[in-house]
Tab-separated table of C-alpha atoms in Angstrom:
chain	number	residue	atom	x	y	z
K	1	UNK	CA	6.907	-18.794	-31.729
K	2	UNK	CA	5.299	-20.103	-35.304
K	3	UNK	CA	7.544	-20.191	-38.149
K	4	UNK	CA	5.936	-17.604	-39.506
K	5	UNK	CA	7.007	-15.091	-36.820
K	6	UNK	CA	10.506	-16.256	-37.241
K	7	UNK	CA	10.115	-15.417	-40.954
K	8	UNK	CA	9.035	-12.129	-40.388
K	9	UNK	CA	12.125	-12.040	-37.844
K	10	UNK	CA	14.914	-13.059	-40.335
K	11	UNK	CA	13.085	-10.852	-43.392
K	12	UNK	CA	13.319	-7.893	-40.838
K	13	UNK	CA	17.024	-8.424	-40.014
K	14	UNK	CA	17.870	-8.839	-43.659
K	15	UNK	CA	16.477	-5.580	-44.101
K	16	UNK	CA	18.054	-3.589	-41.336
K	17	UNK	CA	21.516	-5.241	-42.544
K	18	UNK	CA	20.880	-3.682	-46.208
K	19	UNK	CA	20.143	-0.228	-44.877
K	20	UNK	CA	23.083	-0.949	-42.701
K	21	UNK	CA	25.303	-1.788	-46.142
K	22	UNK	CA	24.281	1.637	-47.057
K	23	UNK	CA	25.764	3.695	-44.404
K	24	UNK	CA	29.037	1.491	-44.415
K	25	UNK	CA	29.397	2.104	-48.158
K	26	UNK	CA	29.167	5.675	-47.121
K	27	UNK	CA	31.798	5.647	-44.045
K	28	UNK	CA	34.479	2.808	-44.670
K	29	UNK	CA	37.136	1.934	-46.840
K	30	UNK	CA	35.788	-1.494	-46.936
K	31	UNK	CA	32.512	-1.485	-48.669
K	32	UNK	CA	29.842	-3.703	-47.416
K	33	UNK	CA	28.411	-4.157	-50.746
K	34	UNK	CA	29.712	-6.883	-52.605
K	35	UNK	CA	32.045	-6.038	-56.056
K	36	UNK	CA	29.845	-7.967	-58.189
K	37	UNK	CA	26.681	-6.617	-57.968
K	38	UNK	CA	27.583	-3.310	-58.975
K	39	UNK	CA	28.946	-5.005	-62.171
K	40	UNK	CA	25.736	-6.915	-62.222
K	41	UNK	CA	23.965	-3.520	-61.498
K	42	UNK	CA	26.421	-2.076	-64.665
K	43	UNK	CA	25.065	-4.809	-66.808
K	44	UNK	CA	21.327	-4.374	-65.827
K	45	UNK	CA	22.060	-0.516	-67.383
K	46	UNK	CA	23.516	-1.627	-70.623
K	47	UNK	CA	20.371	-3.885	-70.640
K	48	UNK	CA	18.170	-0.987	-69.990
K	49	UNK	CA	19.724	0.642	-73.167
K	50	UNK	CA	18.663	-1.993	-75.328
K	51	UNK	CA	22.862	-3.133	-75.323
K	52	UNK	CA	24.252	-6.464	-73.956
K	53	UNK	CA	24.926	-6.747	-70.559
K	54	UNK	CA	28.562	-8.198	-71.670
K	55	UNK	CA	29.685	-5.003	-72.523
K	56	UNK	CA	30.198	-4.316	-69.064
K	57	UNK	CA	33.898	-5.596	-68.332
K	58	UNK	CA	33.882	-8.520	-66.309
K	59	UNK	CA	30.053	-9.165	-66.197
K	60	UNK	CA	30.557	-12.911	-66.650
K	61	UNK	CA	26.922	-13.868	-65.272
K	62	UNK	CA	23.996	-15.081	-67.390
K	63	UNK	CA	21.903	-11.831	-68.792
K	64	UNK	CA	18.644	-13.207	-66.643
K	65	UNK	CA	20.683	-11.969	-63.651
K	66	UNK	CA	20.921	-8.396	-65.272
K	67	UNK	CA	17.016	-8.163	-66.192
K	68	UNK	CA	16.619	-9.522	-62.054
K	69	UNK	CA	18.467	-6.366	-60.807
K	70	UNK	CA	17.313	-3.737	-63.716
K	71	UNK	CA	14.413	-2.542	-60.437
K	72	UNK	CA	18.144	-1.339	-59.365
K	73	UNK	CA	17.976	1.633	-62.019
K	74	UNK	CA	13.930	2.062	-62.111
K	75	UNK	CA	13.218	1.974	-58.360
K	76	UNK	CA	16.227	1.920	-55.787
K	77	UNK	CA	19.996	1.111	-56.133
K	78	UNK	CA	18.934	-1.565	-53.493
K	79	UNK	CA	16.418	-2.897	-54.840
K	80	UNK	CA	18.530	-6.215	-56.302
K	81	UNK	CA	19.437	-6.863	-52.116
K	82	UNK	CA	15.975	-7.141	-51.158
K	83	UNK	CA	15.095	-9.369	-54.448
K	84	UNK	CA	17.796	-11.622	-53.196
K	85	UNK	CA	16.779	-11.711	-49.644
K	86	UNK	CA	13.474	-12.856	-50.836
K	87	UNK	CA	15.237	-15.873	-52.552
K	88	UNK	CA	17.598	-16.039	-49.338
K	89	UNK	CA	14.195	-16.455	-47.418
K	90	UNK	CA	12.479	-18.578	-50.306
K	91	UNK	CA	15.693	-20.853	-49.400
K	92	UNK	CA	14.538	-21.285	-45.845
K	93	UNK	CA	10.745	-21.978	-46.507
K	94	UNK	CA	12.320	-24.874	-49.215
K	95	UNK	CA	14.367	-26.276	-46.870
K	96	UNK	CA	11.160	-26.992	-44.565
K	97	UNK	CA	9.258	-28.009	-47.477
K	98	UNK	CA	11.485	-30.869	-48.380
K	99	UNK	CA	12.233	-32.310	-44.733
K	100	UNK	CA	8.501	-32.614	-44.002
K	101	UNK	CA	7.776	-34.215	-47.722
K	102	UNK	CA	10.566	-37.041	-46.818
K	103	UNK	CA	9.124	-37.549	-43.388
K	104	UNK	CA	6.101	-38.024	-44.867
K	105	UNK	CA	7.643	-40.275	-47.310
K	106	UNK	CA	9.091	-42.691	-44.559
K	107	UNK	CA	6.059	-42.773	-42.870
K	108	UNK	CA	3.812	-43.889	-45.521
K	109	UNK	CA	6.656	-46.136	-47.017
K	110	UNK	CA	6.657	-47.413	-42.967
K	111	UNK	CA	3.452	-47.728	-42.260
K	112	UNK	CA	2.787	-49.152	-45.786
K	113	UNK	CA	5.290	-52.263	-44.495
K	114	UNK	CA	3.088	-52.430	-41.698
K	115	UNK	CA	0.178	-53.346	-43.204
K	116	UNK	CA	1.445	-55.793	-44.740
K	117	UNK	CA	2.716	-58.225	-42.089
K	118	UNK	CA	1.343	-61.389	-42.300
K	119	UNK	CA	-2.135	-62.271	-40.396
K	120	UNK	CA	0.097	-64.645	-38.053
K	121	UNK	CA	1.712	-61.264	-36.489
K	122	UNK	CA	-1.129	-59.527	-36.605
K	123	UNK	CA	-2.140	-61.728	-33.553
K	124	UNK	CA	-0.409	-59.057	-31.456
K	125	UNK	CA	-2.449	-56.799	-29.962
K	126	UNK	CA	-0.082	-53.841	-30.185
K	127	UNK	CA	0.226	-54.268	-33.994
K	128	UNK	CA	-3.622	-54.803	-34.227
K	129	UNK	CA	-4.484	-51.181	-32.359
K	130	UNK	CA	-1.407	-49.826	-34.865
K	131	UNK	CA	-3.151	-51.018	-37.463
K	132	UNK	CA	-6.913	-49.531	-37.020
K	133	UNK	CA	-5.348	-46.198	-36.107
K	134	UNK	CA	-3.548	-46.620	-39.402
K	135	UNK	CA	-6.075	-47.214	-41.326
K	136	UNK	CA	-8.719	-44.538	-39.224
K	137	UNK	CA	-6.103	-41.725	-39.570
K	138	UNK	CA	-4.940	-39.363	-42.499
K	139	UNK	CA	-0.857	-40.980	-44.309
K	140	UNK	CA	-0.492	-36.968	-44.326
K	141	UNK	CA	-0.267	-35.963	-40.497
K	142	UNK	CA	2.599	-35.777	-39.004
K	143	UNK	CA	3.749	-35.929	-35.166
K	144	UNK	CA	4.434	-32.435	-34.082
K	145	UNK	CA	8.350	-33.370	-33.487
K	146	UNK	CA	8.959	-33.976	-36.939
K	147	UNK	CA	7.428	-30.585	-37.898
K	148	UNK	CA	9.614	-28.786	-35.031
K	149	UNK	CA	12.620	-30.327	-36.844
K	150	UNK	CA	11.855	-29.561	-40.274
K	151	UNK	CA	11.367	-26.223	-38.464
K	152	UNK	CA	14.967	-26.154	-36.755
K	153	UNK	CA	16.662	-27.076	-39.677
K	154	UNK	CA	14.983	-24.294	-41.608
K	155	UNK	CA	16.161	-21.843	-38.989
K	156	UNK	CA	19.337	-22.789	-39.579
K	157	UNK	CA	19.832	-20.595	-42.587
K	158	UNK	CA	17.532	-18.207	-41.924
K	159	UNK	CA	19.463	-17.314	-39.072
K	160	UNK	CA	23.054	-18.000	-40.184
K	161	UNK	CA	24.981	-14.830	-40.308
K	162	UNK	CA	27.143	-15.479	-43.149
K	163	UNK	CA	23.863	-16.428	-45.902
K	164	UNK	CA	22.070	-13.657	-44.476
K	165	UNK	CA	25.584	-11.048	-45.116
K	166	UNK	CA	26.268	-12.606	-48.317
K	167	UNK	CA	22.605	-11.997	-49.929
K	168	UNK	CA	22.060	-8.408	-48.331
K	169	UNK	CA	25.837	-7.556	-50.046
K	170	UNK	CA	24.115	-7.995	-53.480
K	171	UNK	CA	25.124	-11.558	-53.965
K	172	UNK	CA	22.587	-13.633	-56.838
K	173	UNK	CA	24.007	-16.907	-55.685
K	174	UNK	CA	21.157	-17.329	-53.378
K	175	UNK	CA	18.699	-17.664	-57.229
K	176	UNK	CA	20.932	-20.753	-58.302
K	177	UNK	CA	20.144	-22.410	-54.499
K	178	UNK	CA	17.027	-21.849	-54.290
K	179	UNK	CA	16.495	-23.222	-57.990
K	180	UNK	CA	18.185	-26.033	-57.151
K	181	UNK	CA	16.343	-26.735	-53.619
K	182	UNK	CA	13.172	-26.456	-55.884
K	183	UNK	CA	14.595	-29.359	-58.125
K	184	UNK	CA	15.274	-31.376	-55.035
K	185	UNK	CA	11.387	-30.847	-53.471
K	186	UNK	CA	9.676	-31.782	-57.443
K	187	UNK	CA	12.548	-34.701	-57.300
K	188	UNK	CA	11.234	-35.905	-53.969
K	189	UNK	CA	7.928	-35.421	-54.064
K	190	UNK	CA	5.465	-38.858	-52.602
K	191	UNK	CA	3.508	-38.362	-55.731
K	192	UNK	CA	6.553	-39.815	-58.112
K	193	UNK	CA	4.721	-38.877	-61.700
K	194	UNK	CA	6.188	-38.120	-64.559
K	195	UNK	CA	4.914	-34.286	-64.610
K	196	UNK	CA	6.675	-33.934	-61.227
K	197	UNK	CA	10.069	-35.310	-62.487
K	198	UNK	CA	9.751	-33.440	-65.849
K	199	UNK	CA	9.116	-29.508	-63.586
K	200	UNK	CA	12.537	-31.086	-61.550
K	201	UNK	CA	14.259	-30.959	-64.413
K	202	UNK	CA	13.186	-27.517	-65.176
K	203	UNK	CA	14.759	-26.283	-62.531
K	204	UNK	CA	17.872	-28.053	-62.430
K	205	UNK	CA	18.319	-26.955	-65.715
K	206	UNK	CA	17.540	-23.260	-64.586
K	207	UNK	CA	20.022	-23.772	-61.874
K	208	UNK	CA	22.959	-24.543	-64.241
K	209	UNK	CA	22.146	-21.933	-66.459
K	210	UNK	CA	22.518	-19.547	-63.498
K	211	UNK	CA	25.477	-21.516	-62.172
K	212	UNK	CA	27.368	-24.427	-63.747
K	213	UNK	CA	28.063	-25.826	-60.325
K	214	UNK	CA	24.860	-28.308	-60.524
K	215	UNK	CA	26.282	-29.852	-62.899
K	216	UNK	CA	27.845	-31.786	-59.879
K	217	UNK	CA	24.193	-32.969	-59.229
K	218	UNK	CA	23.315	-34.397	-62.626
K	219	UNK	CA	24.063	-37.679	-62.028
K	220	UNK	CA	22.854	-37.950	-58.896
K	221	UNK	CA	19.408	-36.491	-59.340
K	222	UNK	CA	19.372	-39.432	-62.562
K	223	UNK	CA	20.225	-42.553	-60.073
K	224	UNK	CA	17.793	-41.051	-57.470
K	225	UNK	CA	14.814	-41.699	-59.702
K	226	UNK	CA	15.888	-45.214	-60.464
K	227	UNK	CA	13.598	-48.066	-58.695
K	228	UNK	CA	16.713	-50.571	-57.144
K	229	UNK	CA	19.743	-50.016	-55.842
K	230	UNK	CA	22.629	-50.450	-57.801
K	231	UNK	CA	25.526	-52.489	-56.826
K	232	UNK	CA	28.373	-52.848	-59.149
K	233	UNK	CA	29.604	-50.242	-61.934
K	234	UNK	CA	28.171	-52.309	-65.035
K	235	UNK	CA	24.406	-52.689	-63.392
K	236	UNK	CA	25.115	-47.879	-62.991
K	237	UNK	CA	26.243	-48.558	-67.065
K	238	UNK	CA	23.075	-50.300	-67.530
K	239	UNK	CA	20.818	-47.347	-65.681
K	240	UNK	CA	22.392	-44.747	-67.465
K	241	UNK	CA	22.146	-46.735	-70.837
K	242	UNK	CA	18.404	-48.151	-70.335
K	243	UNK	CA	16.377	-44.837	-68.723
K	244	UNK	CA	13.069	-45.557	-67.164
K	245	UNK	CA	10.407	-43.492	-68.004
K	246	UNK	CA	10.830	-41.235	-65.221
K	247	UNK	CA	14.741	-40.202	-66.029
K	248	UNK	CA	13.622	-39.536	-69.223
K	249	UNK	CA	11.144	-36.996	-68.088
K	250	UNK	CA	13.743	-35.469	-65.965
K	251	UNK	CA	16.406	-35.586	-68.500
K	252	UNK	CA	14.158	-33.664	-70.963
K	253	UNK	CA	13.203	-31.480	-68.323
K	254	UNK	CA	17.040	-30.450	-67.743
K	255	UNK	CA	17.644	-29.881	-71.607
K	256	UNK	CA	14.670	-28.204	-72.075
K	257	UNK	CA	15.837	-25.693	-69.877
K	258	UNK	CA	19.476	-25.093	-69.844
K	259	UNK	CA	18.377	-25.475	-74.033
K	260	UNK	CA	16.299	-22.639	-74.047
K	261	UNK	CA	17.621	-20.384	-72.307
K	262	UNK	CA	20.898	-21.155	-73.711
K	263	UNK	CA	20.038	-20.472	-77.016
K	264	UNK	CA	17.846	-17.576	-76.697
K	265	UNK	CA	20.545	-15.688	-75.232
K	266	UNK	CA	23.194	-17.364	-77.708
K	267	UNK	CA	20.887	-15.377	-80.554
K	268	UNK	CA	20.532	-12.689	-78.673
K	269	UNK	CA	24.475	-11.784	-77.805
K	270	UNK	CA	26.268	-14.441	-79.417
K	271	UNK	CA	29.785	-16.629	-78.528
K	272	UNK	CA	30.184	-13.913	-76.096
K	273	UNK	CA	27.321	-14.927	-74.201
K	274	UNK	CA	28.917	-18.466	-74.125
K	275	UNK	CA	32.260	-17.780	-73.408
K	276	UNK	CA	31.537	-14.776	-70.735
K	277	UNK	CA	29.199	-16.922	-68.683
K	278	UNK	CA	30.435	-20.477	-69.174
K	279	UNK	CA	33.543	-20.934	-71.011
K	280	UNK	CA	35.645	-18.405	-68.680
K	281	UNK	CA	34.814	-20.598	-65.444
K	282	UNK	CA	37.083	-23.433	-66.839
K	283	UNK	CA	39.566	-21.290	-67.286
K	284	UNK	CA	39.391	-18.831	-64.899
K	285	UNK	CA	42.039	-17.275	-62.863
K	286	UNK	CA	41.738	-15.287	-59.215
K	287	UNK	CA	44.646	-13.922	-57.516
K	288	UNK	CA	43.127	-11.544	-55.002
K	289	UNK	CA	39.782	-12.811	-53.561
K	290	UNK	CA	40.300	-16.654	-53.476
K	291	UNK	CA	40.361	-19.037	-50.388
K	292	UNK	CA	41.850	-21.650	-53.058
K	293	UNK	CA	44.400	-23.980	-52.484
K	294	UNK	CA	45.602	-23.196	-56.084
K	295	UNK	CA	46.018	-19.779	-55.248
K	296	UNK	CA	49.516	-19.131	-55.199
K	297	UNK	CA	50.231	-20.891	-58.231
K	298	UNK	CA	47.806	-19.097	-59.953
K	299	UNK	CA	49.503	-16.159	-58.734
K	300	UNK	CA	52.968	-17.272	-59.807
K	301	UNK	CA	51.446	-18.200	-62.898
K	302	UNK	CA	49.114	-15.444	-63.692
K	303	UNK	CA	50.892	-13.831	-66.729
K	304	UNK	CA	51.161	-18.091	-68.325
K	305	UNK	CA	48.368	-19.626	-70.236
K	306	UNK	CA	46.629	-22.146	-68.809
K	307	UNK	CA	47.567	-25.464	-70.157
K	308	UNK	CA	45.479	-28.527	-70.677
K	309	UNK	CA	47.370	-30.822	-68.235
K	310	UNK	CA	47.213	-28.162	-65.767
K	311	UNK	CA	43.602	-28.195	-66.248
K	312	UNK	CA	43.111	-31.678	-65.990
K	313	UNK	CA	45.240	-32.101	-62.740
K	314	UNK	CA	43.331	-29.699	-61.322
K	315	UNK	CA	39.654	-31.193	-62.010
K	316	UNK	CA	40.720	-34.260	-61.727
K	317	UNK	CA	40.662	-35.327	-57.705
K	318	UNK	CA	37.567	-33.468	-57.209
K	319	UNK	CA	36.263	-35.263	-60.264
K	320	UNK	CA	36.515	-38.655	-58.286
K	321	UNK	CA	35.385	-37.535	-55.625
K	322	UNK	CA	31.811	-36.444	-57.174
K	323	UNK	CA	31.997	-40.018	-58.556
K	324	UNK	CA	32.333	-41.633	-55.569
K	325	UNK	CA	29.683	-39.502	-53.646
K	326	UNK	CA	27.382	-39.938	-56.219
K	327	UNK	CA	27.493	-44.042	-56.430
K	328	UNK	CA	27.269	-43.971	-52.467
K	329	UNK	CA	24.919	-41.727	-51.464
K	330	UNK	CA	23.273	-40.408	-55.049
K	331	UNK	CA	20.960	-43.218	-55.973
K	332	UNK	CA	19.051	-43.153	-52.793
K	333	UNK	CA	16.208	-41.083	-52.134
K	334	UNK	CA	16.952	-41.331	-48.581
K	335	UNK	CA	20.294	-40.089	-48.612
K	336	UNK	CA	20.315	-37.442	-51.839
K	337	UNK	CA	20.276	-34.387	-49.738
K	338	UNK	CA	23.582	-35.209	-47.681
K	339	UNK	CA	25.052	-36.601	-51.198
K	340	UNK	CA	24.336	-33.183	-53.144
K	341	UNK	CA	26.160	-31.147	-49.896
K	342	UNK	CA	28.785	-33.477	-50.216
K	343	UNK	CA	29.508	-33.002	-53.722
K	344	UNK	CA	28.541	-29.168	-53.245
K	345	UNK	CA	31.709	-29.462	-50.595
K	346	UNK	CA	33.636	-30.887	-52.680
K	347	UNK	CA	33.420	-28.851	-55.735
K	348	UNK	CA	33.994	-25.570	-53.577
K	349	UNK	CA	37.010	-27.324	-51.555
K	350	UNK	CA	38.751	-28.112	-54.658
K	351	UNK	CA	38.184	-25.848	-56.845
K	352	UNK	CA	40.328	-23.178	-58.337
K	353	UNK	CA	38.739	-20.261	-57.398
K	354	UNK	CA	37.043	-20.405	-53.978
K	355	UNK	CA	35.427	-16.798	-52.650
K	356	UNK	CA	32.922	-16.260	-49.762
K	357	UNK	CA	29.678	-16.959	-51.920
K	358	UNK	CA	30.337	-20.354	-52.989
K	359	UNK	CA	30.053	-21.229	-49.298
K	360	UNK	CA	25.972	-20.551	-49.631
K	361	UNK	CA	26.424	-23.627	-52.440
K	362	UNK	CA	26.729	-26.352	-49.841
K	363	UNK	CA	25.557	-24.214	-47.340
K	364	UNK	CA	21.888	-24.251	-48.774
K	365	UNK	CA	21.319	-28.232	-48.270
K	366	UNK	CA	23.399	-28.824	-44.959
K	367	UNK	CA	19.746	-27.886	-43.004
K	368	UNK	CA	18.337	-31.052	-45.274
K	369	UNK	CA	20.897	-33.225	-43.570
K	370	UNK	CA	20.485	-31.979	-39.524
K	371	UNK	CA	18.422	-34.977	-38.822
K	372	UNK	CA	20.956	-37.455	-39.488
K	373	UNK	CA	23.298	-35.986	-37.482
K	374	UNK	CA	22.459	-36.195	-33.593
K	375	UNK	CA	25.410	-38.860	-32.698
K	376	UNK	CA	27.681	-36.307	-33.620
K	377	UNK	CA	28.084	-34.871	-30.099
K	378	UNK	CA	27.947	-31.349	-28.917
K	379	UNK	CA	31.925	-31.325	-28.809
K	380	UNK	CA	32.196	-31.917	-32.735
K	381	UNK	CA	29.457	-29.633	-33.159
K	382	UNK	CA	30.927	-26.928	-31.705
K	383	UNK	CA	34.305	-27.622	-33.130
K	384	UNK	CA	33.208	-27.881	-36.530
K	385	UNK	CA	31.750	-24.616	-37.169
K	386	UNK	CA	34.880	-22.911	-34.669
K	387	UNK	CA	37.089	-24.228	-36.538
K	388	UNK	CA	35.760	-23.193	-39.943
K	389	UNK	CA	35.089	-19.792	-39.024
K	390	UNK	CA	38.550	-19.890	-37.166
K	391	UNK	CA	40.682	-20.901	-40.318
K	392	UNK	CA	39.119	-18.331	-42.808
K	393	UNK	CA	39.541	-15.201	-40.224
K	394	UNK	CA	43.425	-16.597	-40.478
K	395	UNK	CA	42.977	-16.162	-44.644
K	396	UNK	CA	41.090	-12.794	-44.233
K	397	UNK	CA	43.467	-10.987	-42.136
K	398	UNK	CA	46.558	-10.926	-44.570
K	399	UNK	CA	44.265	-11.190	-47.725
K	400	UNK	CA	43.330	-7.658	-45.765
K	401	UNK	CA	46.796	-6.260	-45.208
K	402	UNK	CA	47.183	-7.061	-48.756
K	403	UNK	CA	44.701	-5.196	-50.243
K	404	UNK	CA	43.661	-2.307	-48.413
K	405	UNK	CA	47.400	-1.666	-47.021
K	406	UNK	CA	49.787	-3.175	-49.779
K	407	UNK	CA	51.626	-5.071	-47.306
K	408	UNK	CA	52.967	-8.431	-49.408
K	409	UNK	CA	51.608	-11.047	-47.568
K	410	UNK	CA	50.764	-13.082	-50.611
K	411	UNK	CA	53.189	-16.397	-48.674
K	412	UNK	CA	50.727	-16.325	-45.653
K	413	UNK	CA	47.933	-15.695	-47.585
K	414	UNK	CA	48.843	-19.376	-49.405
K	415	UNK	CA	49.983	-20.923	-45.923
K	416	UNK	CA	46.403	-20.045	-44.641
K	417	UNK	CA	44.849	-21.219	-48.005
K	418	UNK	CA	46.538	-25.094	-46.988
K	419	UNK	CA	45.071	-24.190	-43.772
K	420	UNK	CA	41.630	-23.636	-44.278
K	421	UNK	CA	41.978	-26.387	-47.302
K	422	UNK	CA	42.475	-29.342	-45.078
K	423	UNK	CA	40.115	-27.616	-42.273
K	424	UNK	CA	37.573	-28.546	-45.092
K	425	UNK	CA	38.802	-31.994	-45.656
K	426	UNK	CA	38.486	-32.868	-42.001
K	427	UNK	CA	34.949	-31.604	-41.848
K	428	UNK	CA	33.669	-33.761	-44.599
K	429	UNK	CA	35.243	-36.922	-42.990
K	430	UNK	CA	33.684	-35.987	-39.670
K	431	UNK	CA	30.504	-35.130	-41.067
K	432	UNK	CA	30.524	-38.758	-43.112
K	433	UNK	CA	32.092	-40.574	-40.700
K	434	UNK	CA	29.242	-39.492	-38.335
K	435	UNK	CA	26.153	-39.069	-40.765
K	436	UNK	CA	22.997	-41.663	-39.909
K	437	UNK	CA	20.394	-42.356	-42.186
K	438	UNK	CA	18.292	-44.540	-39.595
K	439	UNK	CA	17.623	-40.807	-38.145
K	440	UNK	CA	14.513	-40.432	-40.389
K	441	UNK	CA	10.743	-41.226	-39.224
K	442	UNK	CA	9.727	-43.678	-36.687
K	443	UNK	CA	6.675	-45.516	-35.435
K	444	UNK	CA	6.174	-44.459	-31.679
């Protein structure tokens, strides 16, 4: 079947799982669409009335998202879904996109090396017929495996149950992914000219104007266009401090956006606009919906302010942790995809507020690492995922009983939150400990 059948597939069950939102809205107690876009939805109307989308309590989402969904109050009430499936699918066709350009990359960058062996080697006859078909045959082609596993690792979101339920509930998370899977493909482009690195910027900048979590990425993305690999902290100093040409263009390309947007919206609703969709999320506090490991003591602590040590204390290991995946895996081109889903990890792993969408963060650039995985085994591989799944259903079930029947299970719910905390932990080692970067293209 061509990948464009299966696209056609996984748009079709999107659909049929909106529609299917609609008549579970209409029977259940639990609602299948998510909280947040009917604020979003709420926002989008105050929008429509020439107001500010902040008006709407607890719309703490940049306005772009409320002008996305305002088809919601013009067209359909479902019309935001299907705008976010299209992203959710966008996602999917990125993901191939990228895998294919970095084959091509090692190839080129292989065959390159090749060509270049001295005339005393080129006495063997093997590298000699290599050589002519080289030079007879387009740097552009690729083997049909390498497609098929660009084409695996797309399918693995496209058909991934959770992504696909978490856009068709109304979710916008799936805009700040795909925005930052663009960034990634302009980042990692063969061509390597300025223009290219200047448009990634653009949309890493859009990304963290939708969410702040790219920030993560910023430092990565600026040691990934660096030519040489960079060894100890002061020769890192030095990059930073001396830019090439091409981390300037994508440094300007990042303020330019995030700029922009950021202060055409500052003059349009003011502080409120800062605080509401940037501000709060360092200071934010979630006692109901929140896998967090800091969620009982944000429950004991709910009716405290937040204090600065607090705040530091909690920022602070996932802080060098983003450090430390970002000198090891962030200046390479080669290895930038599984460094960004490691810090992605990370940030939603130890952060204060963790609910079901932020999974679509790291989610979104796991397919880009697939490749590198095949020593992992089919027992770890099947364990991994088991026991992920396994350790939220043990959250959701008394995070259930609380809410919907008032039982106080508030002590589980935190005994599950350690749970599902150090499930996490033991993933990332396994997926490190067991990641391969010669897994990339090879010379038959």
């Amino acid at each position: 079947m061509s990948f464009k059948k299966h696209l056609i597939i996984s748009t079709l069950i999107r659909v049929f799982l909106i529609y299917y939102g609609e008549v579970q809205d209409s029977l259940s107690d639990v609602q299948y669409t998510d909280v947040d876009y009917r604020v979003v939805t709420d926002g989008a109307n105050h929008v429509l009335a020439l107001g500010s989308p902040f008006k709407r309590h607890t719309y703490r989402y940049t306005p772009l998202l409320a002008y996305l969904v305002l088809p919601n109050l013009l067209v359909h009430p479902s019309f935001g879904k299907f705008i976010f499936s299209l992203f959710d699918i966008l996602i999917g066709v990125l993901i191939k996109w990228i895998l294919l350009n970095c084959y091509r990359s090692n190839k080129i960058s292989i065959e390159t090396k090749l060509l270049k062996l001295e005339t005393l080697n080129n006495r063997n006859k093997y590298l000699i017929k290599r050589k002519n078909e080289i030079l007879n045959s387009n740097n552009e082609a690729l083997p049909p495996k390498y497609i098929r596993m660009a084409e695996i690792s797309a399918y693995c979101w496209l058909y991934n149950p959770l992504t696909m339920i978490i856009a068709t509930r109304g979710n916008g998370d799936c805009v700040s992914c795909s925005l930052v899977l663009l960034s990634i493909y302009f980042l990692l482009k063969n061509e390597q000219t300025i223009v290219q690195y200047f448009v990634a910027g653009l949309f890493l900048g859009l990304s963290i104007h939708f969410r702040l979590y790219p920030i993560g990425f910023c430092l990565a993305f600026y040691l990934a266009t660096q030519n040489r690999t960079l060894e100890k902290w002061h020769d890192i100093v030095r990059s930073i401090l001396k830019p090439n040409p091409k981390q300037i263009a994508l440094v300007l390309g990042t303020v330019v956006a995030l700029g922009s947007t950021s202060a055409l919206f500052y003059w349009l609703y003011g502080y409120q606009f800062i605080y509401e969709s940037m501000l709060y999320h360092l200071v934010r506090k979630d006692t109901r919906h929140n896998f967090s490991l800091y969620f009982y003591l944000q429950y004991l602590s709910s009716t405290f302010d937040v204090t600065v040590l607090e705040k530091v204390l909690t920022f602070l290991p996932q802080l060098i942790l983003i450090l430390m995946l970002t000198v090891r895996y962030g200046q390479h081109r080669q290895t930038l995809a599984f460094g960004l889903f490691a810090i992605a990890f990370v940030m939603v792993t130890y952060n204060p507020v963790v609910t079901s969408q932020y999974f679509v963060w790291f989610l979104s650039l796991l397919p880009l690492c697939v490749k590198n995985f095949r020593n992992i085994g089919i027992r770890k591989a099947v364990f991994i995922p088991v026991m992920w799944f396994i350790s939220q259903g043990g959250w959701l079930l008394p995070a259930y009983l609380l809410e919907f029947k008032g039982w106080n299970t508030f002590e589980f719910i935190w005994i599950q939150s350690i749970v599902f905390f150090f499930s996490n932990v033991l993933i990332l080692q396994m997926l490190i400990s067991n990641y391969d970067i010669a897994y990339n293209y090879k010379i038959d």
